[in-house]
One Martini backbone bead per residue (centre of mass of N, CA, C, O) as a GRO file, in nm:
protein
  373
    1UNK     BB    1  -1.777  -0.540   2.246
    2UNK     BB    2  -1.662  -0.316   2.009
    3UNK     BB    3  -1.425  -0.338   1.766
    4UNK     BB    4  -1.293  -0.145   1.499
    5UNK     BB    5  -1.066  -0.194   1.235
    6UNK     BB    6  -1.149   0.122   1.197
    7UNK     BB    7  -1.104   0.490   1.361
    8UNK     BB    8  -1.113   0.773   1.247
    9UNK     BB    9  -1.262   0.969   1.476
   10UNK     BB   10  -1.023   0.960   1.668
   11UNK     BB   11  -0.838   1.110   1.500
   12UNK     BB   12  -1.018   1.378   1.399
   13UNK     BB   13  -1.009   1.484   1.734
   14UNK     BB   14  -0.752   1.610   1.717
   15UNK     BB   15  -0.718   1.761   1.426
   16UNK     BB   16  -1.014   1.936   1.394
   17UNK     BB   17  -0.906   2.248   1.365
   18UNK     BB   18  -0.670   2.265   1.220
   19UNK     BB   19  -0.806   2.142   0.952
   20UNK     BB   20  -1.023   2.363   0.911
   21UNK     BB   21  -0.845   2.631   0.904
   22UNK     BB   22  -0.701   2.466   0.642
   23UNK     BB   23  -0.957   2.478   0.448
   24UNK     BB   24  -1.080   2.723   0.473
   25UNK     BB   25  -0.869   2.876   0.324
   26UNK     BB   26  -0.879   2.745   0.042
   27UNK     BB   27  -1.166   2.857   0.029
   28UNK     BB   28  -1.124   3.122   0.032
   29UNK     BB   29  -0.874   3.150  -0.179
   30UNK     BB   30  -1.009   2.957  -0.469
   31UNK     BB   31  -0.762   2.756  -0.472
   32UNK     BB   32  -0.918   2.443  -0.617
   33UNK     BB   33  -0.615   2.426  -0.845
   34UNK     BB   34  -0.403   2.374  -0.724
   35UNK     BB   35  -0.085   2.575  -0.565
   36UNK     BB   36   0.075   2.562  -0.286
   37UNK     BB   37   0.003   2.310  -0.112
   38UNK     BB   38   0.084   2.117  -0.298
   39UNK     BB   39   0.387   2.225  -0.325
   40UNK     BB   40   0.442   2.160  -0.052
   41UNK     BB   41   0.334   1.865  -0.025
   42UNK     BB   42   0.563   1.771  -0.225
   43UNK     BB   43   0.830   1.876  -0.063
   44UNK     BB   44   0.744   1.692   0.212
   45UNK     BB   45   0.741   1.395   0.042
   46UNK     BB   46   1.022   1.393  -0.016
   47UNK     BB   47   1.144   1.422   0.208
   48UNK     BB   48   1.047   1.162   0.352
   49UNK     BB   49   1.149   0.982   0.110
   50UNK     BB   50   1.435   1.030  -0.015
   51UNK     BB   51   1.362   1.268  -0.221
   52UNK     BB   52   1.365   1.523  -0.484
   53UNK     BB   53   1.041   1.428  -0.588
   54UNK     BB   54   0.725   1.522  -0.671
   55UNK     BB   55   0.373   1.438  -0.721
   56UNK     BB   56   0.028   1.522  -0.719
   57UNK     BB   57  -0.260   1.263  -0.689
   58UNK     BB   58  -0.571   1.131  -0.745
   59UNK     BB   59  -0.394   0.867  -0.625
   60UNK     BB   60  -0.279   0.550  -0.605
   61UNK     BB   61  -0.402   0.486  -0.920
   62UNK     BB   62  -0.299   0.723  -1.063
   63UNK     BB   63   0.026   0.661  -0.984
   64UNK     BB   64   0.069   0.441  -1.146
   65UNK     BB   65  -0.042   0.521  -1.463
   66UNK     BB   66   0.127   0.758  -1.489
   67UNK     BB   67   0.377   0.597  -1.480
   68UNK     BB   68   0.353   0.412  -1.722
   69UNK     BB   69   0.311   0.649  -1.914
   70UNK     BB   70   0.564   0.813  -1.824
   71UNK     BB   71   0.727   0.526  -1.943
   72UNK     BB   72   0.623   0.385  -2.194
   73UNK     BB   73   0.376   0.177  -2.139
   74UNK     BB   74   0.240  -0.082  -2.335
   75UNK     BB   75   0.158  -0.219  -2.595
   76UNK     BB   76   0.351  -0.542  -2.555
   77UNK     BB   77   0.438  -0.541  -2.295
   78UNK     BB   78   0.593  -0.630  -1.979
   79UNK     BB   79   0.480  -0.654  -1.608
   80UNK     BB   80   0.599  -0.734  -1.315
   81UNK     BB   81   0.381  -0.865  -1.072
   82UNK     BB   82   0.178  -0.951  -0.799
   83UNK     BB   83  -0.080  -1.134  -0.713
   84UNK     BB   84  -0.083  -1.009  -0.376
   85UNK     BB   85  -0.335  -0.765  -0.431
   86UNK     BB   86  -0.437  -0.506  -0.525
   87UNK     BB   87  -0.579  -0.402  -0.831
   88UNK     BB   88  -0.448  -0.188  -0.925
   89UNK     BB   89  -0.192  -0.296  -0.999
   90UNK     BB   90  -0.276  -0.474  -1.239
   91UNK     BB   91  -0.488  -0.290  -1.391
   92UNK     BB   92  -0.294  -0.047  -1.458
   93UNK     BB   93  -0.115  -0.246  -1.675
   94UNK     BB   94  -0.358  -0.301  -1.854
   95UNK     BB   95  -0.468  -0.011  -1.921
   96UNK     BB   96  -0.220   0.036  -2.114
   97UNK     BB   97  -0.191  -0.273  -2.266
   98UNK     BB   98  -0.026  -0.448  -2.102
   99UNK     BB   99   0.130  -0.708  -1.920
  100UNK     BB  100   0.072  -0.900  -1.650
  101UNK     BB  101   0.326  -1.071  -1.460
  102UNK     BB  102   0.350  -1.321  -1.272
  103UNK     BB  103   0.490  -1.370  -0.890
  104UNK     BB  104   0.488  -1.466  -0.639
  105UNK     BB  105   0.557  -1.531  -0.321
  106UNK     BB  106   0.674  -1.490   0.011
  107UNK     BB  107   0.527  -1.634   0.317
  108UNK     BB  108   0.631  -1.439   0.528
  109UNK     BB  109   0.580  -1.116   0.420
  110UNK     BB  110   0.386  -1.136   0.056
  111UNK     BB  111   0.581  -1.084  -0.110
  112UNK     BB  112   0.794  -1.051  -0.371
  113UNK     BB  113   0.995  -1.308  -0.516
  114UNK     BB  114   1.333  -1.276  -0.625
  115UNK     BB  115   1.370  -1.562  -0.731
  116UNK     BB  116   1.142  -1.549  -0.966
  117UNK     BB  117   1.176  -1.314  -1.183
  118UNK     BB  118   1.353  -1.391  -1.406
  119UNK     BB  119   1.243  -1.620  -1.508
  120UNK     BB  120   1.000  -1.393  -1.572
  121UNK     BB  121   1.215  -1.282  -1.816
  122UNK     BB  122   1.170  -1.130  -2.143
  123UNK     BB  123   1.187  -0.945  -2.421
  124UNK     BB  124   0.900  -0.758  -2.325
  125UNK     BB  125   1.045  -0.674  -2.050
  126UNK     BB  126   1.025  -0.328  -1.891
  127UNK     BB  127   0.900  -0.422  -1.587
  128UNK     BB  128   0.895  -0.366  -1.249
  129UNK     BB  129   0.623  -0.427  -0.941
  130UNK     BB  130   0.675  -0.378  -0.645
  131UNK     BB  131   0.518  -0.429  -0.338
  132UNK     BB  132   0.448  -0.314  -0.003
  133UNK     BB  133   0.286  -0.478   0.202
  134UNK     BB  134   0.149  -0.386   0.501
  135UNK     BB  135   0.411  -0.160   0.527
  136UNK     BB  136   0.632  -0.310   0.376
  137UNK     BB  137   0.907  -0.410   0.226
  138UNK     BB  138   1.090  -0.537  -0.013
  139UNK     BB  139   1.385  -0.671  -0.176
  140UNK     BB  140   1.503  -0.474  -0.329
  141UNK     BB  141   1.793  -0.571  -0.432
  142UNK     BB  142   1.743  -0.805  -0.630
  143UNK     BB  143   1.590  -0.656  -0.801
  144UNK     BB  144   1.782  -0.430  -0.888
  145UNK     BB  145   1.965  -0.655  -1.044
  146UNK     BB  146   1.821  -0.715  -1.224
  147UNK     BB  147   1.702  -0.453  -1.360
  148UNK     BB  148   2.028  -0.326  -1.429
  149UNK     BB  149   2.114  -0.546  -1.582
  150UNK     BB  150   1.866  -0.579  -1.778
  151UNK     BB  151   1.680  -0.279  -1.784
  152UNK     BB  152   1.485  -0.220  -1.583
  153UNK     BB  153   1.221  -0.100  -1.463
  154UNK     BB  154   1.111   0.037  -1.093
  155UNK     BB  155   0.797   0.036  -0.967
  156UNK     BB  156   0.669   0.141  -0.632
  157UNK     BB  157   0.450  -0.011  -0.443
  158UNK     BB  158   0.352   0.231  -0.177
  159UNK     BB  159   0.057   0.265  -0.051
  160UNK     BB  160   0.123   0.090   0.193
  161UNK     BB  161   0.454   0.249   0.270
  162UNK     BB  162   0.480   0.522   0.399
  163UNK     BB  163   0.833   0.546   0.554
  164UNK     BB  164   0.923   0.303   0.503
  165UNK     BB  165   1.233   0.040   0.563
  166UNK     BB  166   1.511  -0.035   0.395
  167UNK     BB  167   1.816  -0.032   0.457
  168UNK     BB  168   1.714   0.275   0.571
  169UNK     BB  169   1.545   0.314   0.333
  170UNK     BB  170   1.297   0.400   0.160
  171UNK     BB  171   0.989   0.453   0.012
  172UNK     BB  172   1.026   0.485  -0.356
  173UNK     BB  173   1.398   0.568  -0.364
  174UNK     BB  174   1.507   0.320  -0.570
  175UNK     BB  175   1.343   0.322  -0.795
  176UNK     BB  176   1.236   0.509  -1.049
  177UNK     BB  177   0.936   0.502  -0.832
  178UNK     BB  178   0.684   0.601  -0.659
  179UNK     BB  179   0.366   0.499  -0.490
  180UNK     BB  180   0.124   0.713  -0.324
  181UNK     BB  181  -0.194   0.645  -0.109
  182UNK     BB  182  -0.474   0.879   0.039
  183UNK     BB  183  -0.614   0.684   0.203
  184UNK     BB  184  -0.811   0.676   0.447
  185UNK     BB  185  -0.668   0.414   0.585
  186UNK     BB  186  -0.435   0.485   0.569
  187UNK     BB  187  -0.177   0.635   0.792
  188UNK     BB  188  -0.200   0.904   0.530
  189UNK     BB  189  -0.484   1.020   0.508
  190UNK     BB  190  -0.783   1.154   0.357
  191UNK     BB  191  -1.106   1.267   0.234
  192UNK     BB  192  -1.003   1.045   0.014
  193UNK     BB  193  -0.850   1.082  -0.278
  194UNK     BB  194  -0.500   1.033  -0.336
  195UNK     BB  195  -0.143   1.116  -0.431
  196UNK     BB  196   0.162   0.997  -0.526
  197UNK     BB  197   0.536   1.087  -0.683
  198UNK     BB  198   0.846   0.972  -0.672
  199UNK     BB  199   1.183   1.068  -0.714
  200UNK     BB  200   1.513   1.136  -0.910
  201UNK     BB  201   1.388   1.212  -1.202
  202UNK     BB  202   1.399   1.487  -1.369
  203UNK     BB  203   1.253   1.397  -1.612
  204UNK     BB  204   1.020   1.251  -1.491
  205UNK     BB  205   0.886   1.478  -1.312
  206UNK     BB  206   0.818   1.654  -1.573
  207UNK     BB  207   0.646   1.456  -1.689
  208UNK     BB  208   0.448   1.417  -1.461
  209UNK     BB  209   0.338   1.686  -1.451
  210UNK     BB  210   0.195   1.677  -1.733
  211UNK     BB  211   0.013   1.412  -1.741
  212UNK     BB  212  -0.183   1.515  -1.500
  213UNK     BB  213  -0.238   1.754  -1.740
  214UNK     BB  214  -0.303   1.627  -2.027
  215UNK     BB  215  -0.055   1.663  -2.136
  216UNK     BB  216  -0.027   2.014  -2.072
  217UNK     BB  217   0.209   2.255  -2.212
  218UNK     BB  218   0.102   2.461  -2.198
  219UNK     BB  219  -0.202   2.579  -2.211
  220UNK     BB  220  -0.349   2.343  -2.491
  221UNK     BB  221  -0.078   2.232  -2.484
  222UNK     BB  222   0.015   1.910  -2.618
  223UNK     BB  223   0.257   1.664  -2.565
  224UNK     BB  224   0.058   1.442  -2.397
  225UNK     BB  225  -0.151   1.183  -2.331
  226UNK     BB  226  -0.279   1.233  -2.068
  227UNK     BB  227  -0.440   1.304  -1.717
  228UNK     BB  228  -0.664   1.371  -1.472
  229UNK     BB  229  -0.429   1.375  -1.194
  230UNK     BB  230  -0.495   1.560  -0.979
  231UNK     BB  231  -0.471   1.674  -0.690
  232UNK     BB  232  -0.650   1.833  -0.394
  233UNK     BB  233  -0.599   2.116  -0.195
  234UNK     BB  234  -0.788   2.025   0.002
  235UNK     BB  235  -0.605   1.793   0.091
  236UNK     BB  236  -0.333   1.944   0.105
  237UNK     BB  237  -0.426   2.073   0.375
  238UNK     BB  238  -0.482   1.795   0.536
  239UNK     BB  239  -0.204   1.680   0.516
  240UNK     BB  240  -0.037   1.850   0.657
  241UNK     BB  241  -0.203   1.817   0.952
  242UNK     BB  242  -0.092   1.498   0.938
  243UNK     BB  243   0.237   1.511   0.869
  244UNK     BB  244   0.378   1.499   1.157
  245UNK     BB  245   0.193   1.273   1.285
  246UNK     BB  246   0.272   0.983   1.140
  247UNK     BB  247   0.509   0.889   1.310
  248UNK     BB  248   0.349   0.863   1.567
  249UNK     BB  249   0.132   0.675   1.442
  250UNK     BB  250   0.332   0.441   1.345
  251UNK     BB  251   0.450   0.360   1.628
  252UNK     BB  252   0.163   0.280   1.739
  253UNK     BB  253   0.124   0.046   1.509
  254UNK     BB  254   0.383  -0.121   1.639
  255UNK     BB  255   0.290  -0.161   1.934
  256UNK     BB  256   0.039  -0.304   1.888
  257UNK     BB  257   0.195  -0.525   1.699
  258UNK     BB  258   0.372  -0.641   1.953
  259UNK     BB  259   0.147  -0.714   2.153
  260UNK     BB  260   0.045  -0.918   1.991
  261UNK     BB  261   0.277  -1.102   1.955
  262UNK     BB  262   0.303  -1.174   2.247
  263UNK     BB  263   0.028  -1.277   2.270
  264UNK     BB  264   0.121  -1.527   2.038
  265UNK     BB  265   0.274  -1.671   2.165
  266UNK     BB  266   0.257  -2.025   2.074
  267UNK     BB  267   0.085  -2.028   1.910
  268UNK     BB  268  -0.123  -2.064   1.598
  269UNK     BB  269  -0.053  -1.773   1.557
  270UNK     BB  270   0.079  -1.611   1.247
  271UNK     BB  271   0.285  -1.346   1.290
  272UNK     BB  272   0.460  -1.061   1.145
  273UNK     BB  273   0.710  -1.055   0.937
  274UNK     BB  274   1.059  -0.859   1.004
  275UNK     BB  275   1.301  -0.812   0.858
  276UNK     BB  276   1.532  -0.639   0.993
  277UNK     BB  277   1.582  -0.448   0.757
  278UNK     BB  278   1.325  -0.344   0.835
  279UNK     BB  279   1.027  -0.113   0.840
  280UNK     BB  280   0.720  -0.106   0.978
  281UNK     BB  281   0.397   0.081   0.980
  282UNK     BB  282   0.119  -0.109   0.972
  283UNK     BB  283  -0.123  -0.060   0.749
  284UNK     BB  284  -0.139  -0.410   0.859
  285UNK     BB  285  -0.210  -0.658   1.087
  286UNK     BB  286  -0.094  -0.978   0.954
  287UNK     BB  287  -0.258  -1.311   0.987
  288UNK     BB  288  -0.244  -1.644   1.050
  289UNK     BB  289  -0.514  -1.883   0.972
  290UNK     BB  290  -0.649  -2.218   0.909
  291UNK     BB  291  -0.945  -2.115   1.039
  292UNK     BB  292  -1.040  -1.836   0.869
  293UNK     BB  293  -1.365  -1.832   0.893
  294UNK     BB  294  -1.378  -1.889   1.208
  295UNK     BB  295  -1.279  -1.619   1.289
  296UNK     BB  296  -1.423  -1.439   1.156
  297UNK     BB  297  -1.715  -1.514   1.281
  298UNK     BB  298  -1.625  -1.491   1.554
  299UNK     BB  299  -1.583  -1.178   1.551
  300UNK     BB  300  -1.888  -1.112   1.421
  301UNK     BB  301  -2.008  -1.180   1.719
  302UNK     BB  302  -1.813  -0.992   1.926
  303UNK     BB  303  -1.741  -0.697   1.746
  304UNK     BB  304  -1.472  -0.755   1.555
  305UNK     BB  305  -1.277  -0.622   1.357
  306UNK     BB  306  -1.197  -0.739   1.013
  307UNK     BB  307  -0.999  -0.831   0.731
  308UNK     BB  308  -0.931  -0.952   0.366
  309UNK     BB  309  -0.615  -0.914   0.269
  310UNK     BB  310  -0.671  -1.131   0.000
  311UNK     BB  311  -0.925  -1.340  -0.127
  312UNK     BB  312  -0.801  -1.303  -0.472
  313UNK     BB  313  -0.601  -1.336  -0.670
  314UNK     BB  314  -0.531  -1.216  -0.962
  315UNK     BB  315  -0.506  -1.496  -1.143
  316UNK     BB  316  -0.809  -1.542  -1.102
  317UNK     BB  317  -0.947  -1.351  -1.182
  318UNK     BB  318  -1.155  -1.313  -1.405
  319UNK     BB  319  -1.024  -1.037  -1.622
  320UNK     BB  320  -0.726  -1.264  -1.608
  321UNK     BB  321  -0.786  -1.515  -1.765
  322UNK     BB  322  -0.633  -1.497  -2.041
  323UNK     BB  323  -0.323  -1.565  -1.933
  324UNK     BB  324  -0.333  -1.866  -1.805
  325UNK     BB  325  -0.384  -1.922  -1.545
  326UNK     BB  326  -0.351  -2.202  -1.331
  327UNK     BB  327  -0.416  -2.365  -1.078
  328UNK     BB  328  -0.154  -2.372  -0.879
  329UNK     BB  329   0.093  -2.177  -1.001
  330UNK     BB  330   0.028  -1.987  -0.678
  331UNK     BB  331   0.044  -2.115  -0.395
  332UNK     BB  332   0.137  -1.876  -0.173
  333UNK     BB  333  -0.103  -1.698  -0.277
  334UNK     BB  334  -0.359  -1.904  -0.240
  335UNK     BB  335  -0.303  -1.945   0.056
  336UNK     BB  336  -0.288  -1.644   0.199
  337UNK     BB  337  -0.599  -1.632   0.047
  338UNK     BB  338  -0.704  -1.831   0.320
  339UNK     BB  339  -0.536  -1.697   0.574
  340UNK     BB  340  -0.573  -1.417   0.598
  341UNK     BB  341  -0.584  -1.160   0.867
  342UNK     BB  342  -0.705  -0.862   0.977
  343UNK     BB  343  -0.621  -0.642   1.269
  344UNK     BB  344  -0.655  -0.406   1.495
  345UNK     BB  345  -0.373  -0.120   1.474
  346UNK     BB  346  -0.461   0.160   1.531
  347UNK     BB  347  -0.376   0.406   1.704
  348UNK     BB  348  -0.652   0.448   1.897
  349UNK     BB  349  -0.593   0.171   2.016
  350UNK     BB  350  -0.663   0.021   2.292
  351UNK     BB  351  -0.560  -0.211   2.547
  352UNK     BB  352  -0.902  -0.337   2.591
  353UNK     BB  353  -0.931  -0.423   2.275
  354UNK     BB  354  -0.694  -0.558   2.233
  355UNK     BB  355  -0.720  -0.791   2.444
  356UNK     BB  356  -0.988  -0.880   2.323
  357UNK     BB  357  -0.893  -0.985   2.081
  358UNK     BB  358  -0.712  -1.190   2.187
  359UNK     BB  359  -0.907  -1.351   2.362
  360UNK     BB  360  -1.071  -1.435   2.141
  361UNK     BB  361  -0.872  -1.583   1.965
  362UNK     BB  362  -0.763  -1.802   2.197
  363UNK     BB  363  -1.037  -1.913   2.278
  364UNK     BB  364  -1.092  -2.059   1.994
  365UNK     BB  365  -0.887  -2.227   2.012
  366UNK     BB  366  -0.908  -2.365   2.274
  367UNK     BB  367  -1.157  -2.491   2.190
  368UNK     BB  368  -1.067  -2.663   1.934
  369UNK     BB  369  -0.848  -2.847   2.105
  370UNK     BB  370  -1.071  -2.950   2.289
  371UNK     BB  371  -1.260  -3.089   2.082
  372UNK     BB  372  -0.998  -3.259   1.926
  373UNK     BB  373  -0.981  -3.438   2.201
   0.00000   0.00000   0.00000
């Protein structure tokens, strides 16, 4: 049986005509730059994330980078934010000539320990980048009053957790911008690379549309040094076609998630921790296991699809080597960087593939402890 970790073309035959005369119009219309869909799509990403604007740019790296730039954080600065992510986090702070320094993670979550942060709070710090990974927010409290008291920016990589919730409140609307990635993967994917940025601070809307178009308004006069920052209304009017869908989408991956803890419960496999105040839309779902590596090999001989979100943390990273932790600086993000496995939880995976997935990792559990003893 093959059971694969993401399987676009199921979700894709579902909205597959639809999708066809939504893109169809776009390009007869040869509005291929900007247009309605885009505005459209900004103000429907705003409304699902209970903020005031959006703004539509080409990717989730490009909605760091450009929030970055329009916060004027650049050489000299430093932007707090955790080593256990995608590169995009760290690199992104990079490229403005900032200093990314890292903080552990919290064990049970995966996010940034809210709890590490102001140590680690100098007097070059301009900004916290807390990451929402795998679907879930961060500790939002404890970061906001840091931030708060001290005077500091808070941009929320919410790449991977758009409409997730923290007592309530949404993804991306708490902090000064939030940042979403409509990567083919994601919950609410494009069929490329597109991104989103958030806000309720309507002087930074502002600034943020002019940055993603070379910092220029009107055209040919730039106000500020800005970048090819725009999304594609090709994407902008998939992703319509996409977005009513979402909420099912996320409640399915939630479901998947479910039936998993059962399945392992009493067991060693340990299972995603989702704080009550939390909702998580489970854009990966993410177990740890002790014999990370046997568990690999095991799924890649019997056919099910798995991936190690994230086998290297930032601060180990060779292009990071100069910022100088060394190794055991942060324990919690190496520890997970070696136990972490993501098993598949898309919407249309079936319940005799999921079941597949839990015997297949319970027999292999069972059989080493049976060699054990």
């Amino acid at each position: 049986m093959q059971v694969p970790l993401l399987d676009l073309k199921a979700q894709w035959a579902t909205i597959r005509e639809e999708a066809l005369v939504a893109v169809t119009a776009v390009l007869d219309s040869q509005l291929c730059i900007g247009g309605p869909k885009i505005a459209e799509l900004e103000q429907k990403i705003a409304a699902v994330s209970d903020c005031k604007y959006a703004v539509g740019v080409s990717s989730g790296t490009d909605a760091l980078l450009c929030s970055l730039m329009a916060l004027d954080i650049g050489p000299g600065d430093e932007v707090i934010t955790t080593p256990f992510t995608f590169f995009a986090t760290a690199g992104c702070i990079a490229r403005t000539g900032a200093i990314p320094v890292f903080v552990d993670i919290d064990p049970r979550t995966f996010n940034i320990n809210p709890a590490l942060i102001e140590a680690a709070v100098t007097k070059r710090t301009r900004a916290i980048m807390p990451v929402h990974l795998y679907g879930q927010m961060c500790d939002m409290d404890p970061i906001m009053e840091i931030a708060n008291r001290l005077g500091l920016l808070v941009i929320e990589d919410a790449a991977q957790s758009i409409t997730a919730t923290y007592k309530g409140r949404k993804a991306g609307s708490i902090g000064t911008c939030g940042c979403f990635s409509f990567f083919p993967s994601k919950n609410l994917g494009a069929a490329g690379d597109g991104g989103m940025i958030v806000t309720n601070d309507e002087n930074l809307y502002r600034r943020l549309s002019i940055m993603r178009n070379h910092g220029s308004k009107p055209k040919y006069y730039h106000k500020y040094v800005g970048g090819n920052f725009r999304l594609d209304p090709l994407q902008a009017a998939l992703l319509l076609v996409k977005l009513p869908h979402l909420e099912q989408w996320s409640e399915a991956r939630r479901q998947n998630a479910a039936s998993y803890d059962r399945s392992f419960m009493g067991s060693e496999v340990q299972t995603p921790f989702i704080p009550a105040a939390c909702t998580s839309i489970y854009n990966q779902y993410v177990i740890r296991v002790p014999n990370r590596d046997q568990v690999v090999a095991h799924f890649k001989a019997n056919g099910i699809g798995c991936e190690i979100y994230y086998p290297v943390p930032m601060h180990e990273q060779e292009c990071f080597q100069h910022l100088g932790y060394a190794p055991g600086s942060m324990p919690e993000s190496e520890r997970a960087a070696r136990e972490v496995l993501a098993l598949p939880v898309f919407p249309e995976l079936t319940e005799v593939h999921r079941d597949f997935v839990c015997f297949s990792l319970l027999q292999l559990i069972q059989s080493e402890q049976h060699c054990a003893v």
